[in-house]
Coordinates of C-alpha atoms in Angstrom, one line a residue:
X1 CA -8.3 -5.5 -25.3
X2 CA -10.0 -8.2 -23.5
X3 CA -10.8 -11.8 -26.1
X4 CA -13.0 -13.0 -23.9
X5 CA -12.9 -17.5 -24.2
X6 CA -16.3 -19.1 -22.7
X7 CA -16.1 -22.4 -20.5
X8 CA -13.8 -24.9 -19.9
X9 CA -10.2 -24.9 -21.8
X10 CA -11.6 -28.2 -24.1
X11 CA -13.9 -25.5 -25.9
X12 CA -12.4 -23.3 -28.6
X13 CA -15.0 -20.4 -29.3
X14 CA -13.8 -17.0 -29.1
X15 CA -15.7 -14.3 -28.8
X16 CA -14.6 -10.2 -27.9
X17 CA -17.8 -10.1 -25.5
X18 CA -16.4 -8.8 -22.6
X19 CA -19.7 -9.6 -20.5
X20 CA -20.0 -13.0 -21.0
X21 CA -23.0 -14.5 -21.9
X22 CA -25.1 -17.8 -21.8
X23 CA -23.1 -21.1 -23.1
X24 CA -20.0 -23.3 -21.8
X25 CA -20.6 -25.7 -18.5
X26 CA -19.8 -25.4 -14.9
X27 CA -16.5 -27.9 -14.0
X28 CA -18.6 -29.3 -11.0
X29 CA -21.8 -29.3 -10.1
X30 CA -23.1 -25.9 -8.5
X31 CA -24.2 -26.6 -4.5
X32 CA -21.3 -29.3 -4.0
X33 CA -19.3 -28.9 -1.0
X34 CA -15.7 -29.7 -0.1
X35 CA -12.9 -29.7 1.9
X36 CA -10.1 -28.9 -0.7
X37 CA -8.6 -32.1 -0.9
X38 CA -11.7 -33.3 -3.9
X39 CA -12.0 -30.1 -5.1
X40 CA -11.3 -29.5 -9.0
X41 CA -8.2 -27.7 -9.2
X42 CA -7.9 -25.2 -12.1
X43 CA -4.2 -24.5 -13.2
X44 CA -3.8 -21.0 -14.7
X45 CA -0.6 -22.2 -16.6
X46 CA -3.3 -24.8 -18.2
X47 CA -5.3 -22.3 -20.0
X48 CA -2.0 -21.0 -22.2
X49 CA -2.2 -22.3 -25.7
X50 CA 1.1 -23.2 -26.7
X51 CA 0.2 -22.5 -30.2
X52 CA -0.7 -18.9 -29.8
X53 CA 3.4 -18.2 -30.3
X54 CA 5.0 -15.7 -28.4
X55 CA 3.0 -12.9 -26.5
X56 CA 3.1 -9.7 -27.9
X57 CA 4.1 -7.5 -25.2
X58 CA 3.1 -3.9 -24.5
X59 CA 6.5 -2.2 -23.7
X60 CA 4.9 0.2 -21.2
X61 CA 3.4 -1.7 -19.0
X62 CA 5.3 -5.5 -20.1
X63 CA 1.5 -7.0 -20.2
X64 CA 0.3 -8.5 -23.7
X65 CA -1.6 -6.3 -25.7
X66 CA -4.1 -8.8 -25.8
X67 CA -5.3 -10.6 -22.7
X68 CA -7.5 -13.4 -22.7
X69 CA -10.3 -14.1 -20.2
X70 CA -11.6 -17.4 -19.8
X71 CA -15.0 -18.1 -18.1
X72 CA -14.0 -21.6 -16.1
X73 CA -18.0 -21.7 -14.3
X74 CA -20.5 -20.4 -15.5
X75 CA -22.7 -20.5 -12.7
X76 CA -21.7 -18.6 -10.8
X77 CA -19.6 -17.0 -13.1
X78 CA -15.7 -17.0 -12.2
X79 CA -13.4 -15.3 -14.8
X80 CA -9.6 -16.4 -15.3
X81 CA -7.3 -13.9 -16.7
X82 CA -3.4 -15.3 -17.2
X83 CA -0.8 -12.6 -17.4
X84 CA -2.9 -10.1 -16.4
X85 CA -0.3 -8.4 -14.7
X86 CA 3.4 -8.3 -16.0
X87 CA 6.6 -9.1 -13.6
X88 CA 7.6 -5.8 -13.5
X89 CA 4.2 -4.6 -12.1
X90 CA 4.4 -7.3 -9.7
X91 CA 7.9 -6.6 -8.2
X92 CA 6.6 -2.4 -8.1
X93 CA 3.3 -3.6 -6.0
X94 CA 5.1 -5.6 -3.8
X95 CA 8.2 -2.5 -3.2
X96 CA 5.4 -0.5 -2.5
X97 CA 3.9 -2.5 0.4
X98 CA 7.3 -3.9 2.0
X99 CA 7.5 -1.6 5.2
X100 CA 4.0 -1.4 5.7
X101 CA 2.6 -5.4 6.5
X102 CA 0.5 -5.6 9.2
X103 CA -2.0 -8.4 11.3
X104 CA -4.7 -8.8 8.5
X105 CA -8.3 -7.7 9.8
X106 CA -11.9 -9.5 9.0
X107 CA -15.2 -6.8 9.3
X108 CA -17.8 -8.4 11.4
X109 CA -21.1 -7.1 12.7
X110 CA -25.1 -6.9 11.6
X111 CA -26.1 -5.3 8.9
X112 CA -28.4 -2.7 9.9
X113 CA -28.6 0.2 8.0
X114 CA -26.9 -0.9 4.9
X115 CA -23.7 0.9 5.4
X116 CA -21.1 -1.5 5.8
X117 CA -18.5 1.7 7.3
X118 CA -21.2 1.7 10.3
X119 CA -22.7 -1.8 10.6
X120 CA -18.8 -3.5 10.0
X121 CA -16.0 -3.2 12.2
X122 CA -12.7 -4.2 11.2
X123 CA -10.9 -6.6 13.8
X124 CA -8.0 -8.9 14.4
X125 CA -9.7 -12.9 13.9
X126 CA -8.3 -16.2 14.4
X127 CA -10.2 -16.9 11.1
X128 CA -7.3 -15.0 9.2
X129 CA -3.6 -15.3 9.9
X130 CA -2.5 -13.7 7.0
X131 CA -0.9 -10.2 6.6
X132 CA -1.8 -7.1 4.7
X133 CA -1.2 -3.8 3.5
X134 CA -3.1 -1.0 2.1
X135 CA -2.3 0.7 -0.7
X136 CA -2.9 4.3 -2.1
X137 CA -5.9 4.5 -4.9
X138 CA -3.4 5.8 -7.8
X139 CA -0.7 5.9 -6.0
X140 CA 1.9 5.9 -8.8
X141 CA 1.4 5.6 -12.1
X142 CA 1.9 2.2 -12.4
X143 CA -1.0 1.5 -10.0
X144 CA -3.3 3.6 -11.5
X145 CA -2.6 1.8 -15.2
X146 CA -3.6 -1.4 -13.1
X147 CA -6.9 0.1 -11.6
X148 CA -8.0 1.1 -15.0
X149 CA -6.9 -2.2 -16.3
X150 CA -9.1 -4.2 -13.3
X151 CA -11.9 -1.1 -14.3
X152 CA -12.1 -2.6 -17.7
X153 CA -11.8 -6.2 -16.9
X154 CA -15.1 -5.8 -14.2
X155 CA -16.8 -3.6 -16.8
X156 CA -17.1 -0.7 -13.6
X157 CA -16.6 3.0 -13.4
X158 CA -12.8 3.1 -11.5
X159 CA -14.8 5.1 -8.7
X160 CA -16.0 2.0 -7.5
X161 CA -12.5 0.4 -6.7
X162 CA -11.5 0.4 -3.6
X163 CA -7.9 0.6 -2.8
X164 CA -5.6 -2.2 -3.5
X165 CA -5.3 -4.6 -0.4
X166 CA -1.9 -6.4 -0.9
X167 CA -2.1 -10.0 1.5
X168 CA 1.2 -12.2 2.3
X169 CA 0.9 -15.6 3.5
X170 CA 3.4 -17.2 5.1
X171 CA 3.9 -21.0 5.6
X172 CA 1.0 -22.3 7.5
X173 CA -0.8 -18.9 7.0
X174 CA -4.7 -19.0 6.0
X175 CA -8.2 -17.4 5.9
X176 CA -10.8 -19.5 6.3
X177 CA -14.1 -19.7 5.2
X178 CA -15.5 -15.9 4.0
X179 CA -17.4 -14.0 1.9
X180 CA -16.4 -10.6 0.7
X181 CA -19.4 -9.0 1.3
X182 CA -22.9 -7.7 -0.4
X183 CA -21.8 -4.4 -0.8
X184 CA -19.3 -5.8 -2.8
X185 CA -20.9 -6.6 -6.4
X186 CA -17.1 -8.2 -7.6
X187 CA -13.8 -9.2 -6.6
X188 CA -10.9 -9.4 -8.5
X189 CA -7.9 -11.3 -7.1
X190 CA -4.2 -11.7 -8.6
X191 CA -1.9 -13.9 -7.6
X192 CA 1.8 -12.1 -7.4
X193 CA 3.5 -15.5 -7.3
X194 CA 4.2 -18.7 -8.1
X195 CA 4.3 -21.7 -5.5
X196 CA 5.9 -24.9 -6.1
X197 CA 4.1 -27.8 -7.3
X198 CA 1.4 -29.0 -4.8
X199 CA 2.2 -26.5 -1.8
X200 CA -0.9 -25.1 -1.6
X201 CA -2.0 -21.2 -1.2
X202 CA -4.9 -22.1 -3.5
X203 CA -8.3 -19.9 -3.4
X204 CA -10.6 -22.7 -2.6
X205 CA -14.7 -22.1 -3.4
X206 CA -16.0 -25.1 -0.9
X207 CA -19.7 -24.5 -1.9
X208 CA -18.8 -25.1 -6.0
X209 CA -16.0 -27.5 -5.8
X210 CA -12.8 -25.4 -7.4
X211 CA -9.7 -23.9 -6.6
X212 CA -7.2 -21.8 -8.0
X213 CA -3.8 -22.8 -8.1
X214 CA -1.5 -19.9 -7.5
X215 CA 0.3 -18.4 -10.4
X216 CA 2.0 -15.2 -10.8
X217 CA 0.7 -12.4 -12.6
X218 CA -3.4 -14.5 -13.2
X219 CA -6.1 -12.5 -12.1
X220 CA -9.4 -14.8 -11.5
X221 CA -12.9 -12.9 -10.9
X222 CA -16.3 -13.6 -9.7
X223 CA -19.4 -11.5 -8.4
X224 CA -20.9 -11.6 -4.7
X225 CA -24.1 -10.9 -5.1
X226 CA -26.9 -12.6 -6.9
X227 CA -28.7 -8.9 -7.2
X228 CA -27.9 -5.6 -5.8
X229 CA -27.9 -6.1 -2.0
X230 CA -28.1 -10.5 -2.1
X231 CA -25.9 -12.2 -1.1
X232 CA -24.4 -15.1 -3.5
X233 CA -23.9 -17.9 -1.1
X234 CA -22.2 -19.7 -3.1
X235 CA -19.1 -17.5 -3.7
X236 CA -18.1 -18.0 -0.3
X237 CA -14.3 -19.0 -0.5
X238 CA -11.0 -19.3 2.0
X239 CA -7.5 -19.1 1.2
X240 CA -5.9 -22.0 1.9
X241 CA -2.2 -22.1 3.6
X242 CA 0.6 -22.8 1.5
X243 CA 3.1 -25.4 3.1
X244 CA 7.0 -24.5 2.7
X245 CA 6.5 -20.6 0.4
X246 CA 5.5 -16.8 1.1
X247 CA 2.7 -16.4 -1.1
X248 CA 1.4 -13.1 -2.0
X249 CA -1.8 -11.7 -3.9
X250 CA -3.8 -8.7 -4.2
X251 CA -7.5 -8.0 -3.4
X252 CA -9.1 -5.6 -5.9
X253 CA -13.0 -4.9 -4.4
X254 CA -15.1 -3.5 -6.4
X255 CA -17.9 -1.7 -4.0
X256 CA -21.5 -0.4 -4.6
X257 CA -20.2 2.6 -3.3
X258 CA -18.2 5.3 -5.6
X259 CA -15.9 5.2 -2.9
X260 CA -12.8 7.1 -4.5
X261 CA -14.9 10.0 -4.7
X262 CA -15.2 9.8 -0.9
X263 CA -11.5 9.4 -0.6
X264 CA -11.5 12.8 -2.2
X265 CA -13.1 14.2 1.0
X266 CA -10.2 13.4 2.8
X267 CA -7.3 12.0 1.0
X268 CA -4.0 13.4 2.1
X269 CA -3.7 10.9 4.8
X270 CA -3.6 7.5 4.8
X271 CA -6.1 5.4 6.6
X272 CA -8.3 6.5 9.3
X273 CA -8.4 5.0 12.8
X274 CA -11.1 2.8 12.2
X275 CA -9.5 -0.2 13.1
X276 CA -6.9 -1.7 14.6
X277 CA -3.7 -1.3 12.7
X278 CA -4.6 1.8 11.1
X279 CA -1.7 3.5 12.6
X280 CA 0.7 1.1 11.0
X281 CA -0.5 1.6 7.9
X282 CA 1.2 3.6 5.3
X283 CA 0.4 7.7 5.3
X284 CA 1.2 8.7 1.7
X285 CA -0.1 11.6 0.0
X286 CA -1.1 12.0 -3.3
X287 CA 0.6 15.1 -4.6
X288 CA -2.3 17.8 -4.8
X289 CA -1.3 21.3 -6.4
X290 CA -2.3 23.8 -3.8
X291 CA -3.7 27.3 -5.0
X292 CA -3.5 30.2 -2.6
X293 CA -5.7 33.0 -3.2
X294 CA -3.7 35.1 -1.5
X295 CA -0.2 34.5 -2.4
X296 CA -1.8 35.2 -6.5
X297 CA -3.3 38.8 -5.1
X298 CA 0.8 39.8 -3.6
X299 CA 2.0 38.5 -7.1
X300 CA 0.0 40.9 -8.7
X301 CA -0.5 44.4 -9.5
X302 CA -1.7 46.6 -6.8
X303 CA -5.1 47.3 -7.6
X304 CA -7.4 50.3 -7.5
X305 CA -10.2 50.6 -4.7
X306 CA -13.6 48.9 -6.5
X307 CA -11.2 46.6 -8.5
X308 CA -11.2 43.0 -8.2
X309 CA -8.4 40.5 -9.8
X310 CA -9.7 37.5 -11.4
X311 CA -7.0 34.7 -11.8
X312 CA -7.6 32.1 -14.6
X313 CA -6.3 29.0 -13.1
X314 CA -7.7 26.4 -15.2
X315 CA -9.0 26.7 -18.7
X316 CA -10.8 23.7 -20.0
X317 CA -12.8 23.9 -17.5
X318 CA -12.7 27.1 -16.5
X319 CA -11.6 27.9 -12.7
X320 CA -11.3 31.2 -11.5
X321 CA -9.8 32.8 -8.4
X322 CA -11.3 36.0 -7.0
X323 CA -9.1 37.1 -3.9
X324 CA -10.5 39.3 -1.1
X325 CA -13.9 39.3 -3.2
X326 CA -16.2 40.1 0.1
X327 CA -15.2 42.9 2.9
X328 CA -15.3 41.8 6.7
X329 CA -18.6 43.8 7.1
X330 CA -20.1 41.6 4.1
X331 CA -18.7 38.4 5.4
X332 CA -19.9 39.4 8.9
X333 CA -23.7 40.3 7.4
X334 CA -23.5 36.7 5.7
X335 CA -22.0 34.9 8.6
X336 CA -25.4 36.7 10.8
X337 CA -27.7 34.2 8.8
X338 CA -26.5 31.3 10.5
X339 CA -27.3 32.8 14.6
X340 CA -30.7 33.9 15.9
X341 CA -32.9 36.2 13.7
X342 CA -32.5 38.5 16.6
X343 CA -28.9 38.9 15.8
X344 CA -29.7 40.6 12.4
X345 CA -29.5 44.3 12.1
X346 CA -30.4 46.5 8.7
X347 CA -27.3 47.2 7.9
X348 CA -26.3 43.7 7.5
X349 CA -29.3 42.8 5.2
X350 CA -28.9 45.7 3.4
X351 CA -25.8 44.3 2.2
X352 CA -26.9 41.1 0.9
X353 CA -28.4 42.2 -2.6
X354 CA -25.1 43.9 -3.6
X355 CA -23.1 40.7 -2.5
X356 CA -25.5 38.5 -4.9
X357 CA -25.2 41.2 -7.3
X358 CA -21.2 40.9 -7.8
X359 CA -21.4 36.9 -7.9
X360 CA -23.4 37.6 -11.0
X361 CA -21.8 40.1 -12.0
X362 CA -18.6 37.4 -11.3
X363 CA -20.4 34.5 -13.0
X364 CA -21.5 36.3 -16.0
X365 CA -25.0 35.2 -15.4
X366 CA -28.5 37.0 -15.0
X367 CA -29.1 37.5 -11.2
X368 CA -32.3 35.6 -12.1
X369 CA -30.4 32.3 -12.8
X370 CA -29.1 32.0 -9.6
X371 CA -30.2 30.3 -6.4
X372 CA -30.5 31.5 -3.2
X373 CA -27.6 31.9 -1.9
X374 CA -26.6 29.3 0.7
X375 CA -24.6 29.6 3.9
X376 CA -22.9 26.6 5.2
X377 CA -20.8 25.4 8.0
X378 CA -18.6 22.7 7.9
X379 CA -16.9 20.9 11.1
X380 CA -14.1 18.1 11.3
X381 CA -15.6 15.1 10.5
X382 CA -18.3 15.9 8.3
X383 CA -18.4 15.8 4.5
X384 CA -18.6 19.0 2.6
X385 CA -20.9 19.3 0.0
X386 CA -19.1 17.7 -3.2
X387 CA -19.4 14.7 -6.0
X388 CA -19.6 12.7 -3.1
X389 CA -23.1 14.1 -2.0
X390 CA -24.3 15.1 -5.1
X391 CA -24.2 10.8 -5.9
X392 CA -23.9 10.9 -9.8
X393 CA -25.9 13.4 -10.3
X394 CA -23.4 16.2 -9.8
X395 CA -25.1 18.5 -12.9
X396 CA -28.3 18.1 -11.2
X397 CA -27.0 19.2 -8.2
X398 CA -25.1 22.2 -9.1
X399 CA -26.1 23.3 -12.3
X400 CA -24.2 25.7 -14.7
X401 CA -21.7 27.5 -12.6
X402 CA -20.8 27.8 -9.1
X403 CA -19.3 30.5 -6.8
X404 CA -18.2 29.9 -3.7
X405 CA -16.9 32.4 -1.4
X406 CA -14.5 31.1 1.9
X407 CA -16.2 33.2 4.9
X408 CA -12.9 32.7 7.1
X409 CA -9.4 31.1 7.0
X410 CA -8.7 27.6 7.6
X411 CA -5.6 26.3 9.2
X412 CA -5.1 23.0 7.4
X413 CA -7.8 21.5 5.5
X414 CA -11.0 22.8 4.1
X415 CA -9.7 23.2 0.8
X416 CA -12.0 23.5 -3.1
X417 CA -10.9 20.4 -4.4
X418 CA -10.6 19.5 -8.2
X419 CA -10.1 15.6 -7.9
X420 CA -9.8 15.3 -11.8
X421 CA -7.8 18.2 -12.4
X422 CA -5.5 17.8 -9.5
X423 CA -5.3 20.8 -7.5
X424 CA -6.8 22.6 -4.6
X425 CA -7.9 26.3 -3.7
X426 CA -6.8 26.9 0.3
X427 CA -9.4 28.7 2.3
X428 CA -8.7 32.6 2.8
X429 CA -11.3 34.5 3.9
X430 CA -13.2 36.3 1.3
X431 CA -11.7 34.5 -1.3
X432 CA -14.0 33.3 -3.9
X433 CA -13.6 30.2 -6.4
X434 CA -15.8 30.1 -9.6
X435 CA -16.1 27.0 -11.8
X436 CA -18.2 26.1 -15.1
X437 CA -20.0 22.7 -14.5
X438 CA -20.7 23.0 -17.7
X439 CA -18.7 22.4 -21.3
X440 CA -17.9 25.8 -23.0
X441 CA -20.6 25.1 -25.6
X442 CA -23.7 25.1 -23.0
X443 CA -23.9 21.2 -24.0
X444 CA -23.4 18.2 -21.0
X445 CA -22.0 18.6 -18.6
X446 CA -17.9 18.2 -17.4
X447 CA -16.7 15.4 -15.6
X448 CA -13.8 17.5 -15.3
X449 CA -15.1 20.1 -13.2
X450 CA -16.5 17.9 -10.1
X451 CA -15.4 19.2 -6.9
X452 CA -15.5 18.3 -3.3
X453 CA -15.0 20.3 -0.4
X454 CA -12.9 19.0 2.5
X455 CA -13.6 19.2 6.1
X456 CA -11.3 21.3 8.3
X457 CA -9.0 19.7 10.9
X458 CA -10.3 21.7 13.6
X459 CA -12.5 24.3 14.2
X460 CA -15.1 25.0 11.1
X461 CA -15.0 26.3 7.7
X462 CA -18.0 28.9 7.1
X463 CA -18.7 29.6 3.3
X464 CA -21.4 30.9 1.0
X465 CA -22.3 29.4 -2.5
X466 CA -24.1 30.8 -5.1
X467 CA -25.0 28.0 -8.2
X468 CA -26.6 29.7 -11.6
X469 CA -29.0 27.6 -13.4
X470 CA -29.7 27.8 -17.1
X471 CA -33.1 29.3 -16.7
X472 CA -34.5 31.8 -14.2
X473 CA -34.9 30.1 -11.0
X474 CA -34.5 33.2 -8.5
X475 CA -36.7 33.4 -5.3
X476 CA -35.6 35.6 -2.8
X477 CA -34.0 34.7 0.5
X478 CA -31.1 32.8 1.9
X479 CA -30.6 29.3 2.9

């Protein structure tokens, strides 16, 4: 629960708007400039009313069950939350980043084609001297509580965190003058600990006149854009050295991007190689239950010729396994569809209507509800198709149900993955995976059933998909 106080400590009204909201006064006046040393500093400790008694403490997580934000500018708005993170969640973010520090990196380029991954490269600067390290997005439970928690406090969907970025500052350590970016519509950033009395490490906004004196556990947040896209000029801010202490803090981005849904494309490794000290980084996988079609099929009864075996692996929403659902002469007649017309003989077409046939007959669905059928290839380094392509509108995109059949094995990678249900069917040829997209009772649709398919590591991973539509939709052909 989030009691949100407006304005300057001085003011008393409460209020459970999470949003904000007109009233209270900036501390300075907006536009004014500094170096730091006239700036208004604003003390986290200051904002704790002594009269509130003793927090009371939620024992799974050590925070208090009720955190209180106060708006300390209101133009532009910066939010400061005390105790938004308890000791013991402080001391497990730091463990998880102690043998993976490296040289901090700034992105710099022109924004071109609004796609800060291809207009921004990360590099070394002499602007930042600090050190970093990348965490996992829900890398334990404990993290994932807190990316919830930062979800809530932004008032964003979770998909649009990116990973935790832990910094550490030692004694004469700094990053000057910056702006997190315009594809960046809000920052969160805790402080992890306390510095002595004037030793600096403050978060310094130069344009506005304020900084934020470092104390452990307070979060303080503020938007980077005056509209989607716009640039807020006045939120640019620097991290100023502390003097004799290691100070360390936590950047939580949130971007305009789902970007966890893209981390689903490829999310058993740890960072990619995009800049320098990737390879330093930490490579920790998030535990992903692997299905294999074929090891279900040699658990199971032997089966008479005809006879397919359809393994239930999920429920609520229902996933379904169909080993060895194609032969090699169907997979071959599909597999024709992506060469030269040329390359097509009768025989191989005059397979195709019993294929489409048996993924109705798999989906439960008239033959008329369901698309052409679609042949896709997939390489290393592209994005399957998935949540990720489908941007939000995943029903739209995919309709009722969906089978999808693998046209070849796959070494490593390539998987069906279920981010929300946490598991993965491997590739083996002929292997099909059906899923509902929609709730048993034909209503909305199931954020639980997204999926994304995953690029192989090398060669390419062929497959054929069939989606069923809640109305007829069928026009011959394949695409």
């Amino acid at each position: 629960e989030l009691t949100l106080k407006r304005g300057p400590k001085t003011m008393t009204s409460e209020t459970t708007d999470a949003e904000g909201g007109s009233g209270g006064s900036s501390l300075l006046r907006p536009g004014a400039s500094h170096d730091g040393a006239d700036a208004r500093a604003i003390d986290p400790h200051s904002f704790i009313d002594p009269e509130d008694g003793p927090l009371q403490l939620d024992p799974t997580t050590g925070v208090p069950k009720v955190l209180k934000a106060y708006v300390v500018h209101q133009d532009p708005v910066i939010t400061l939350v005390p105790n938004f993170l308890s000791d013991r969640e402080v001391a497990h973010l730091i463990e998880l980043s102690d043998e993976y520090w490296v040289p901090s990196v700034v992105g710099t380029g022109v924004y071109k084609t609004n796609d800060e991954s291809k207009d921004l490269k990360n590099k070394a600067s002499p602007n930042r001297t600090s050190y970093s390290a990348m965490l996992r997005s829900a890398q334990t439970a404990e993290v994932e509580r807190i990316e919830h928690r930062l979800a809530h406090l932004a008032g964003m969907d979770v998909d649009y965190l990116e990973r935790l970025n832990m910094v550490r500052y030692q004694p004469g350590q700094f990053f000057k003058r910056h702006h997190d970016g315009r594809f960046r519509p809000k920052t969160v950033f805790v402080y992890l600990n306390d510095l002595p009395e004037g030793d600096g490490g403050e978060t310094l906004f130069s344009e506005i006149g304020v900084k934020f004196v470092p104390r452990k556990g307070c979060a303080v947040m503020w938007s980077n854009v005056l509209e989607p896209g716009v640039e807020d000029p006045r939120t640019y801010h620097q991290g100023l050295a502390p003097l004799t202490t290691m100070k360390y803090g936590v950047n939580c981005f949130f971007n305009d991007k789902p970007l966890k849904q893209w981390e689903d494309v490829d999310s058993d490794f740890g960072d990619d190689d995009a800049d320098e000290g990737a390879k330093a980084r930490p490579r920790i996988a998030k535990t992903w239950q692997a299905v294999d079609p074929r090891q279900l099929q040699a658990d199971a009864e032997p089966l008479a010729p005809g006879q397919l075996c359809n393994f239930v692996v999920c429920r609520e929403p229902r996933v379904c396994v169909l080993p060895d659902m194609l032969s090699p002469e169907e997979i071959a007649a599909l597999l024709s569809f992506l060469g030269p017309p040329e390359s097509r003989v009768q025989a191989m077409l005059d397979l195709i209507p019993g294929i489409e046939e048996r993924m109705a007959a798999v989906a439960r669905e008239p033959l008329s509800h369901m698309e052409p059928l679609k042949i896709a290839k997939c390489e290393p380094n592209m994005t399957p198709d998935g949540q990720v392509l489908a941007r939000g509108q995943y029903g739209k995109r995919f309709g009722e149900k969906v089978v999808c059949v693998f046209l070849n094995d796959v070494a490593e990678g390539g998987e069906v993955r279920f981010p929300r249900l946490g598991f993965q069917v491997l590739p083996r040829k002929g292997c099909a995976v059906l899923w509902h997209v929609r709730s048993p009772d034909g209503g909305e649709d199931d954020p639980r059933a997204v999926h994304q398919g995953r690029p192989p590591r090398a060669g390419t991973r062929y497959v054929a998909m069939g989606i069923f539509r809640g109305e007829p939709v069928r026009t011959a052909g394949i695409k």
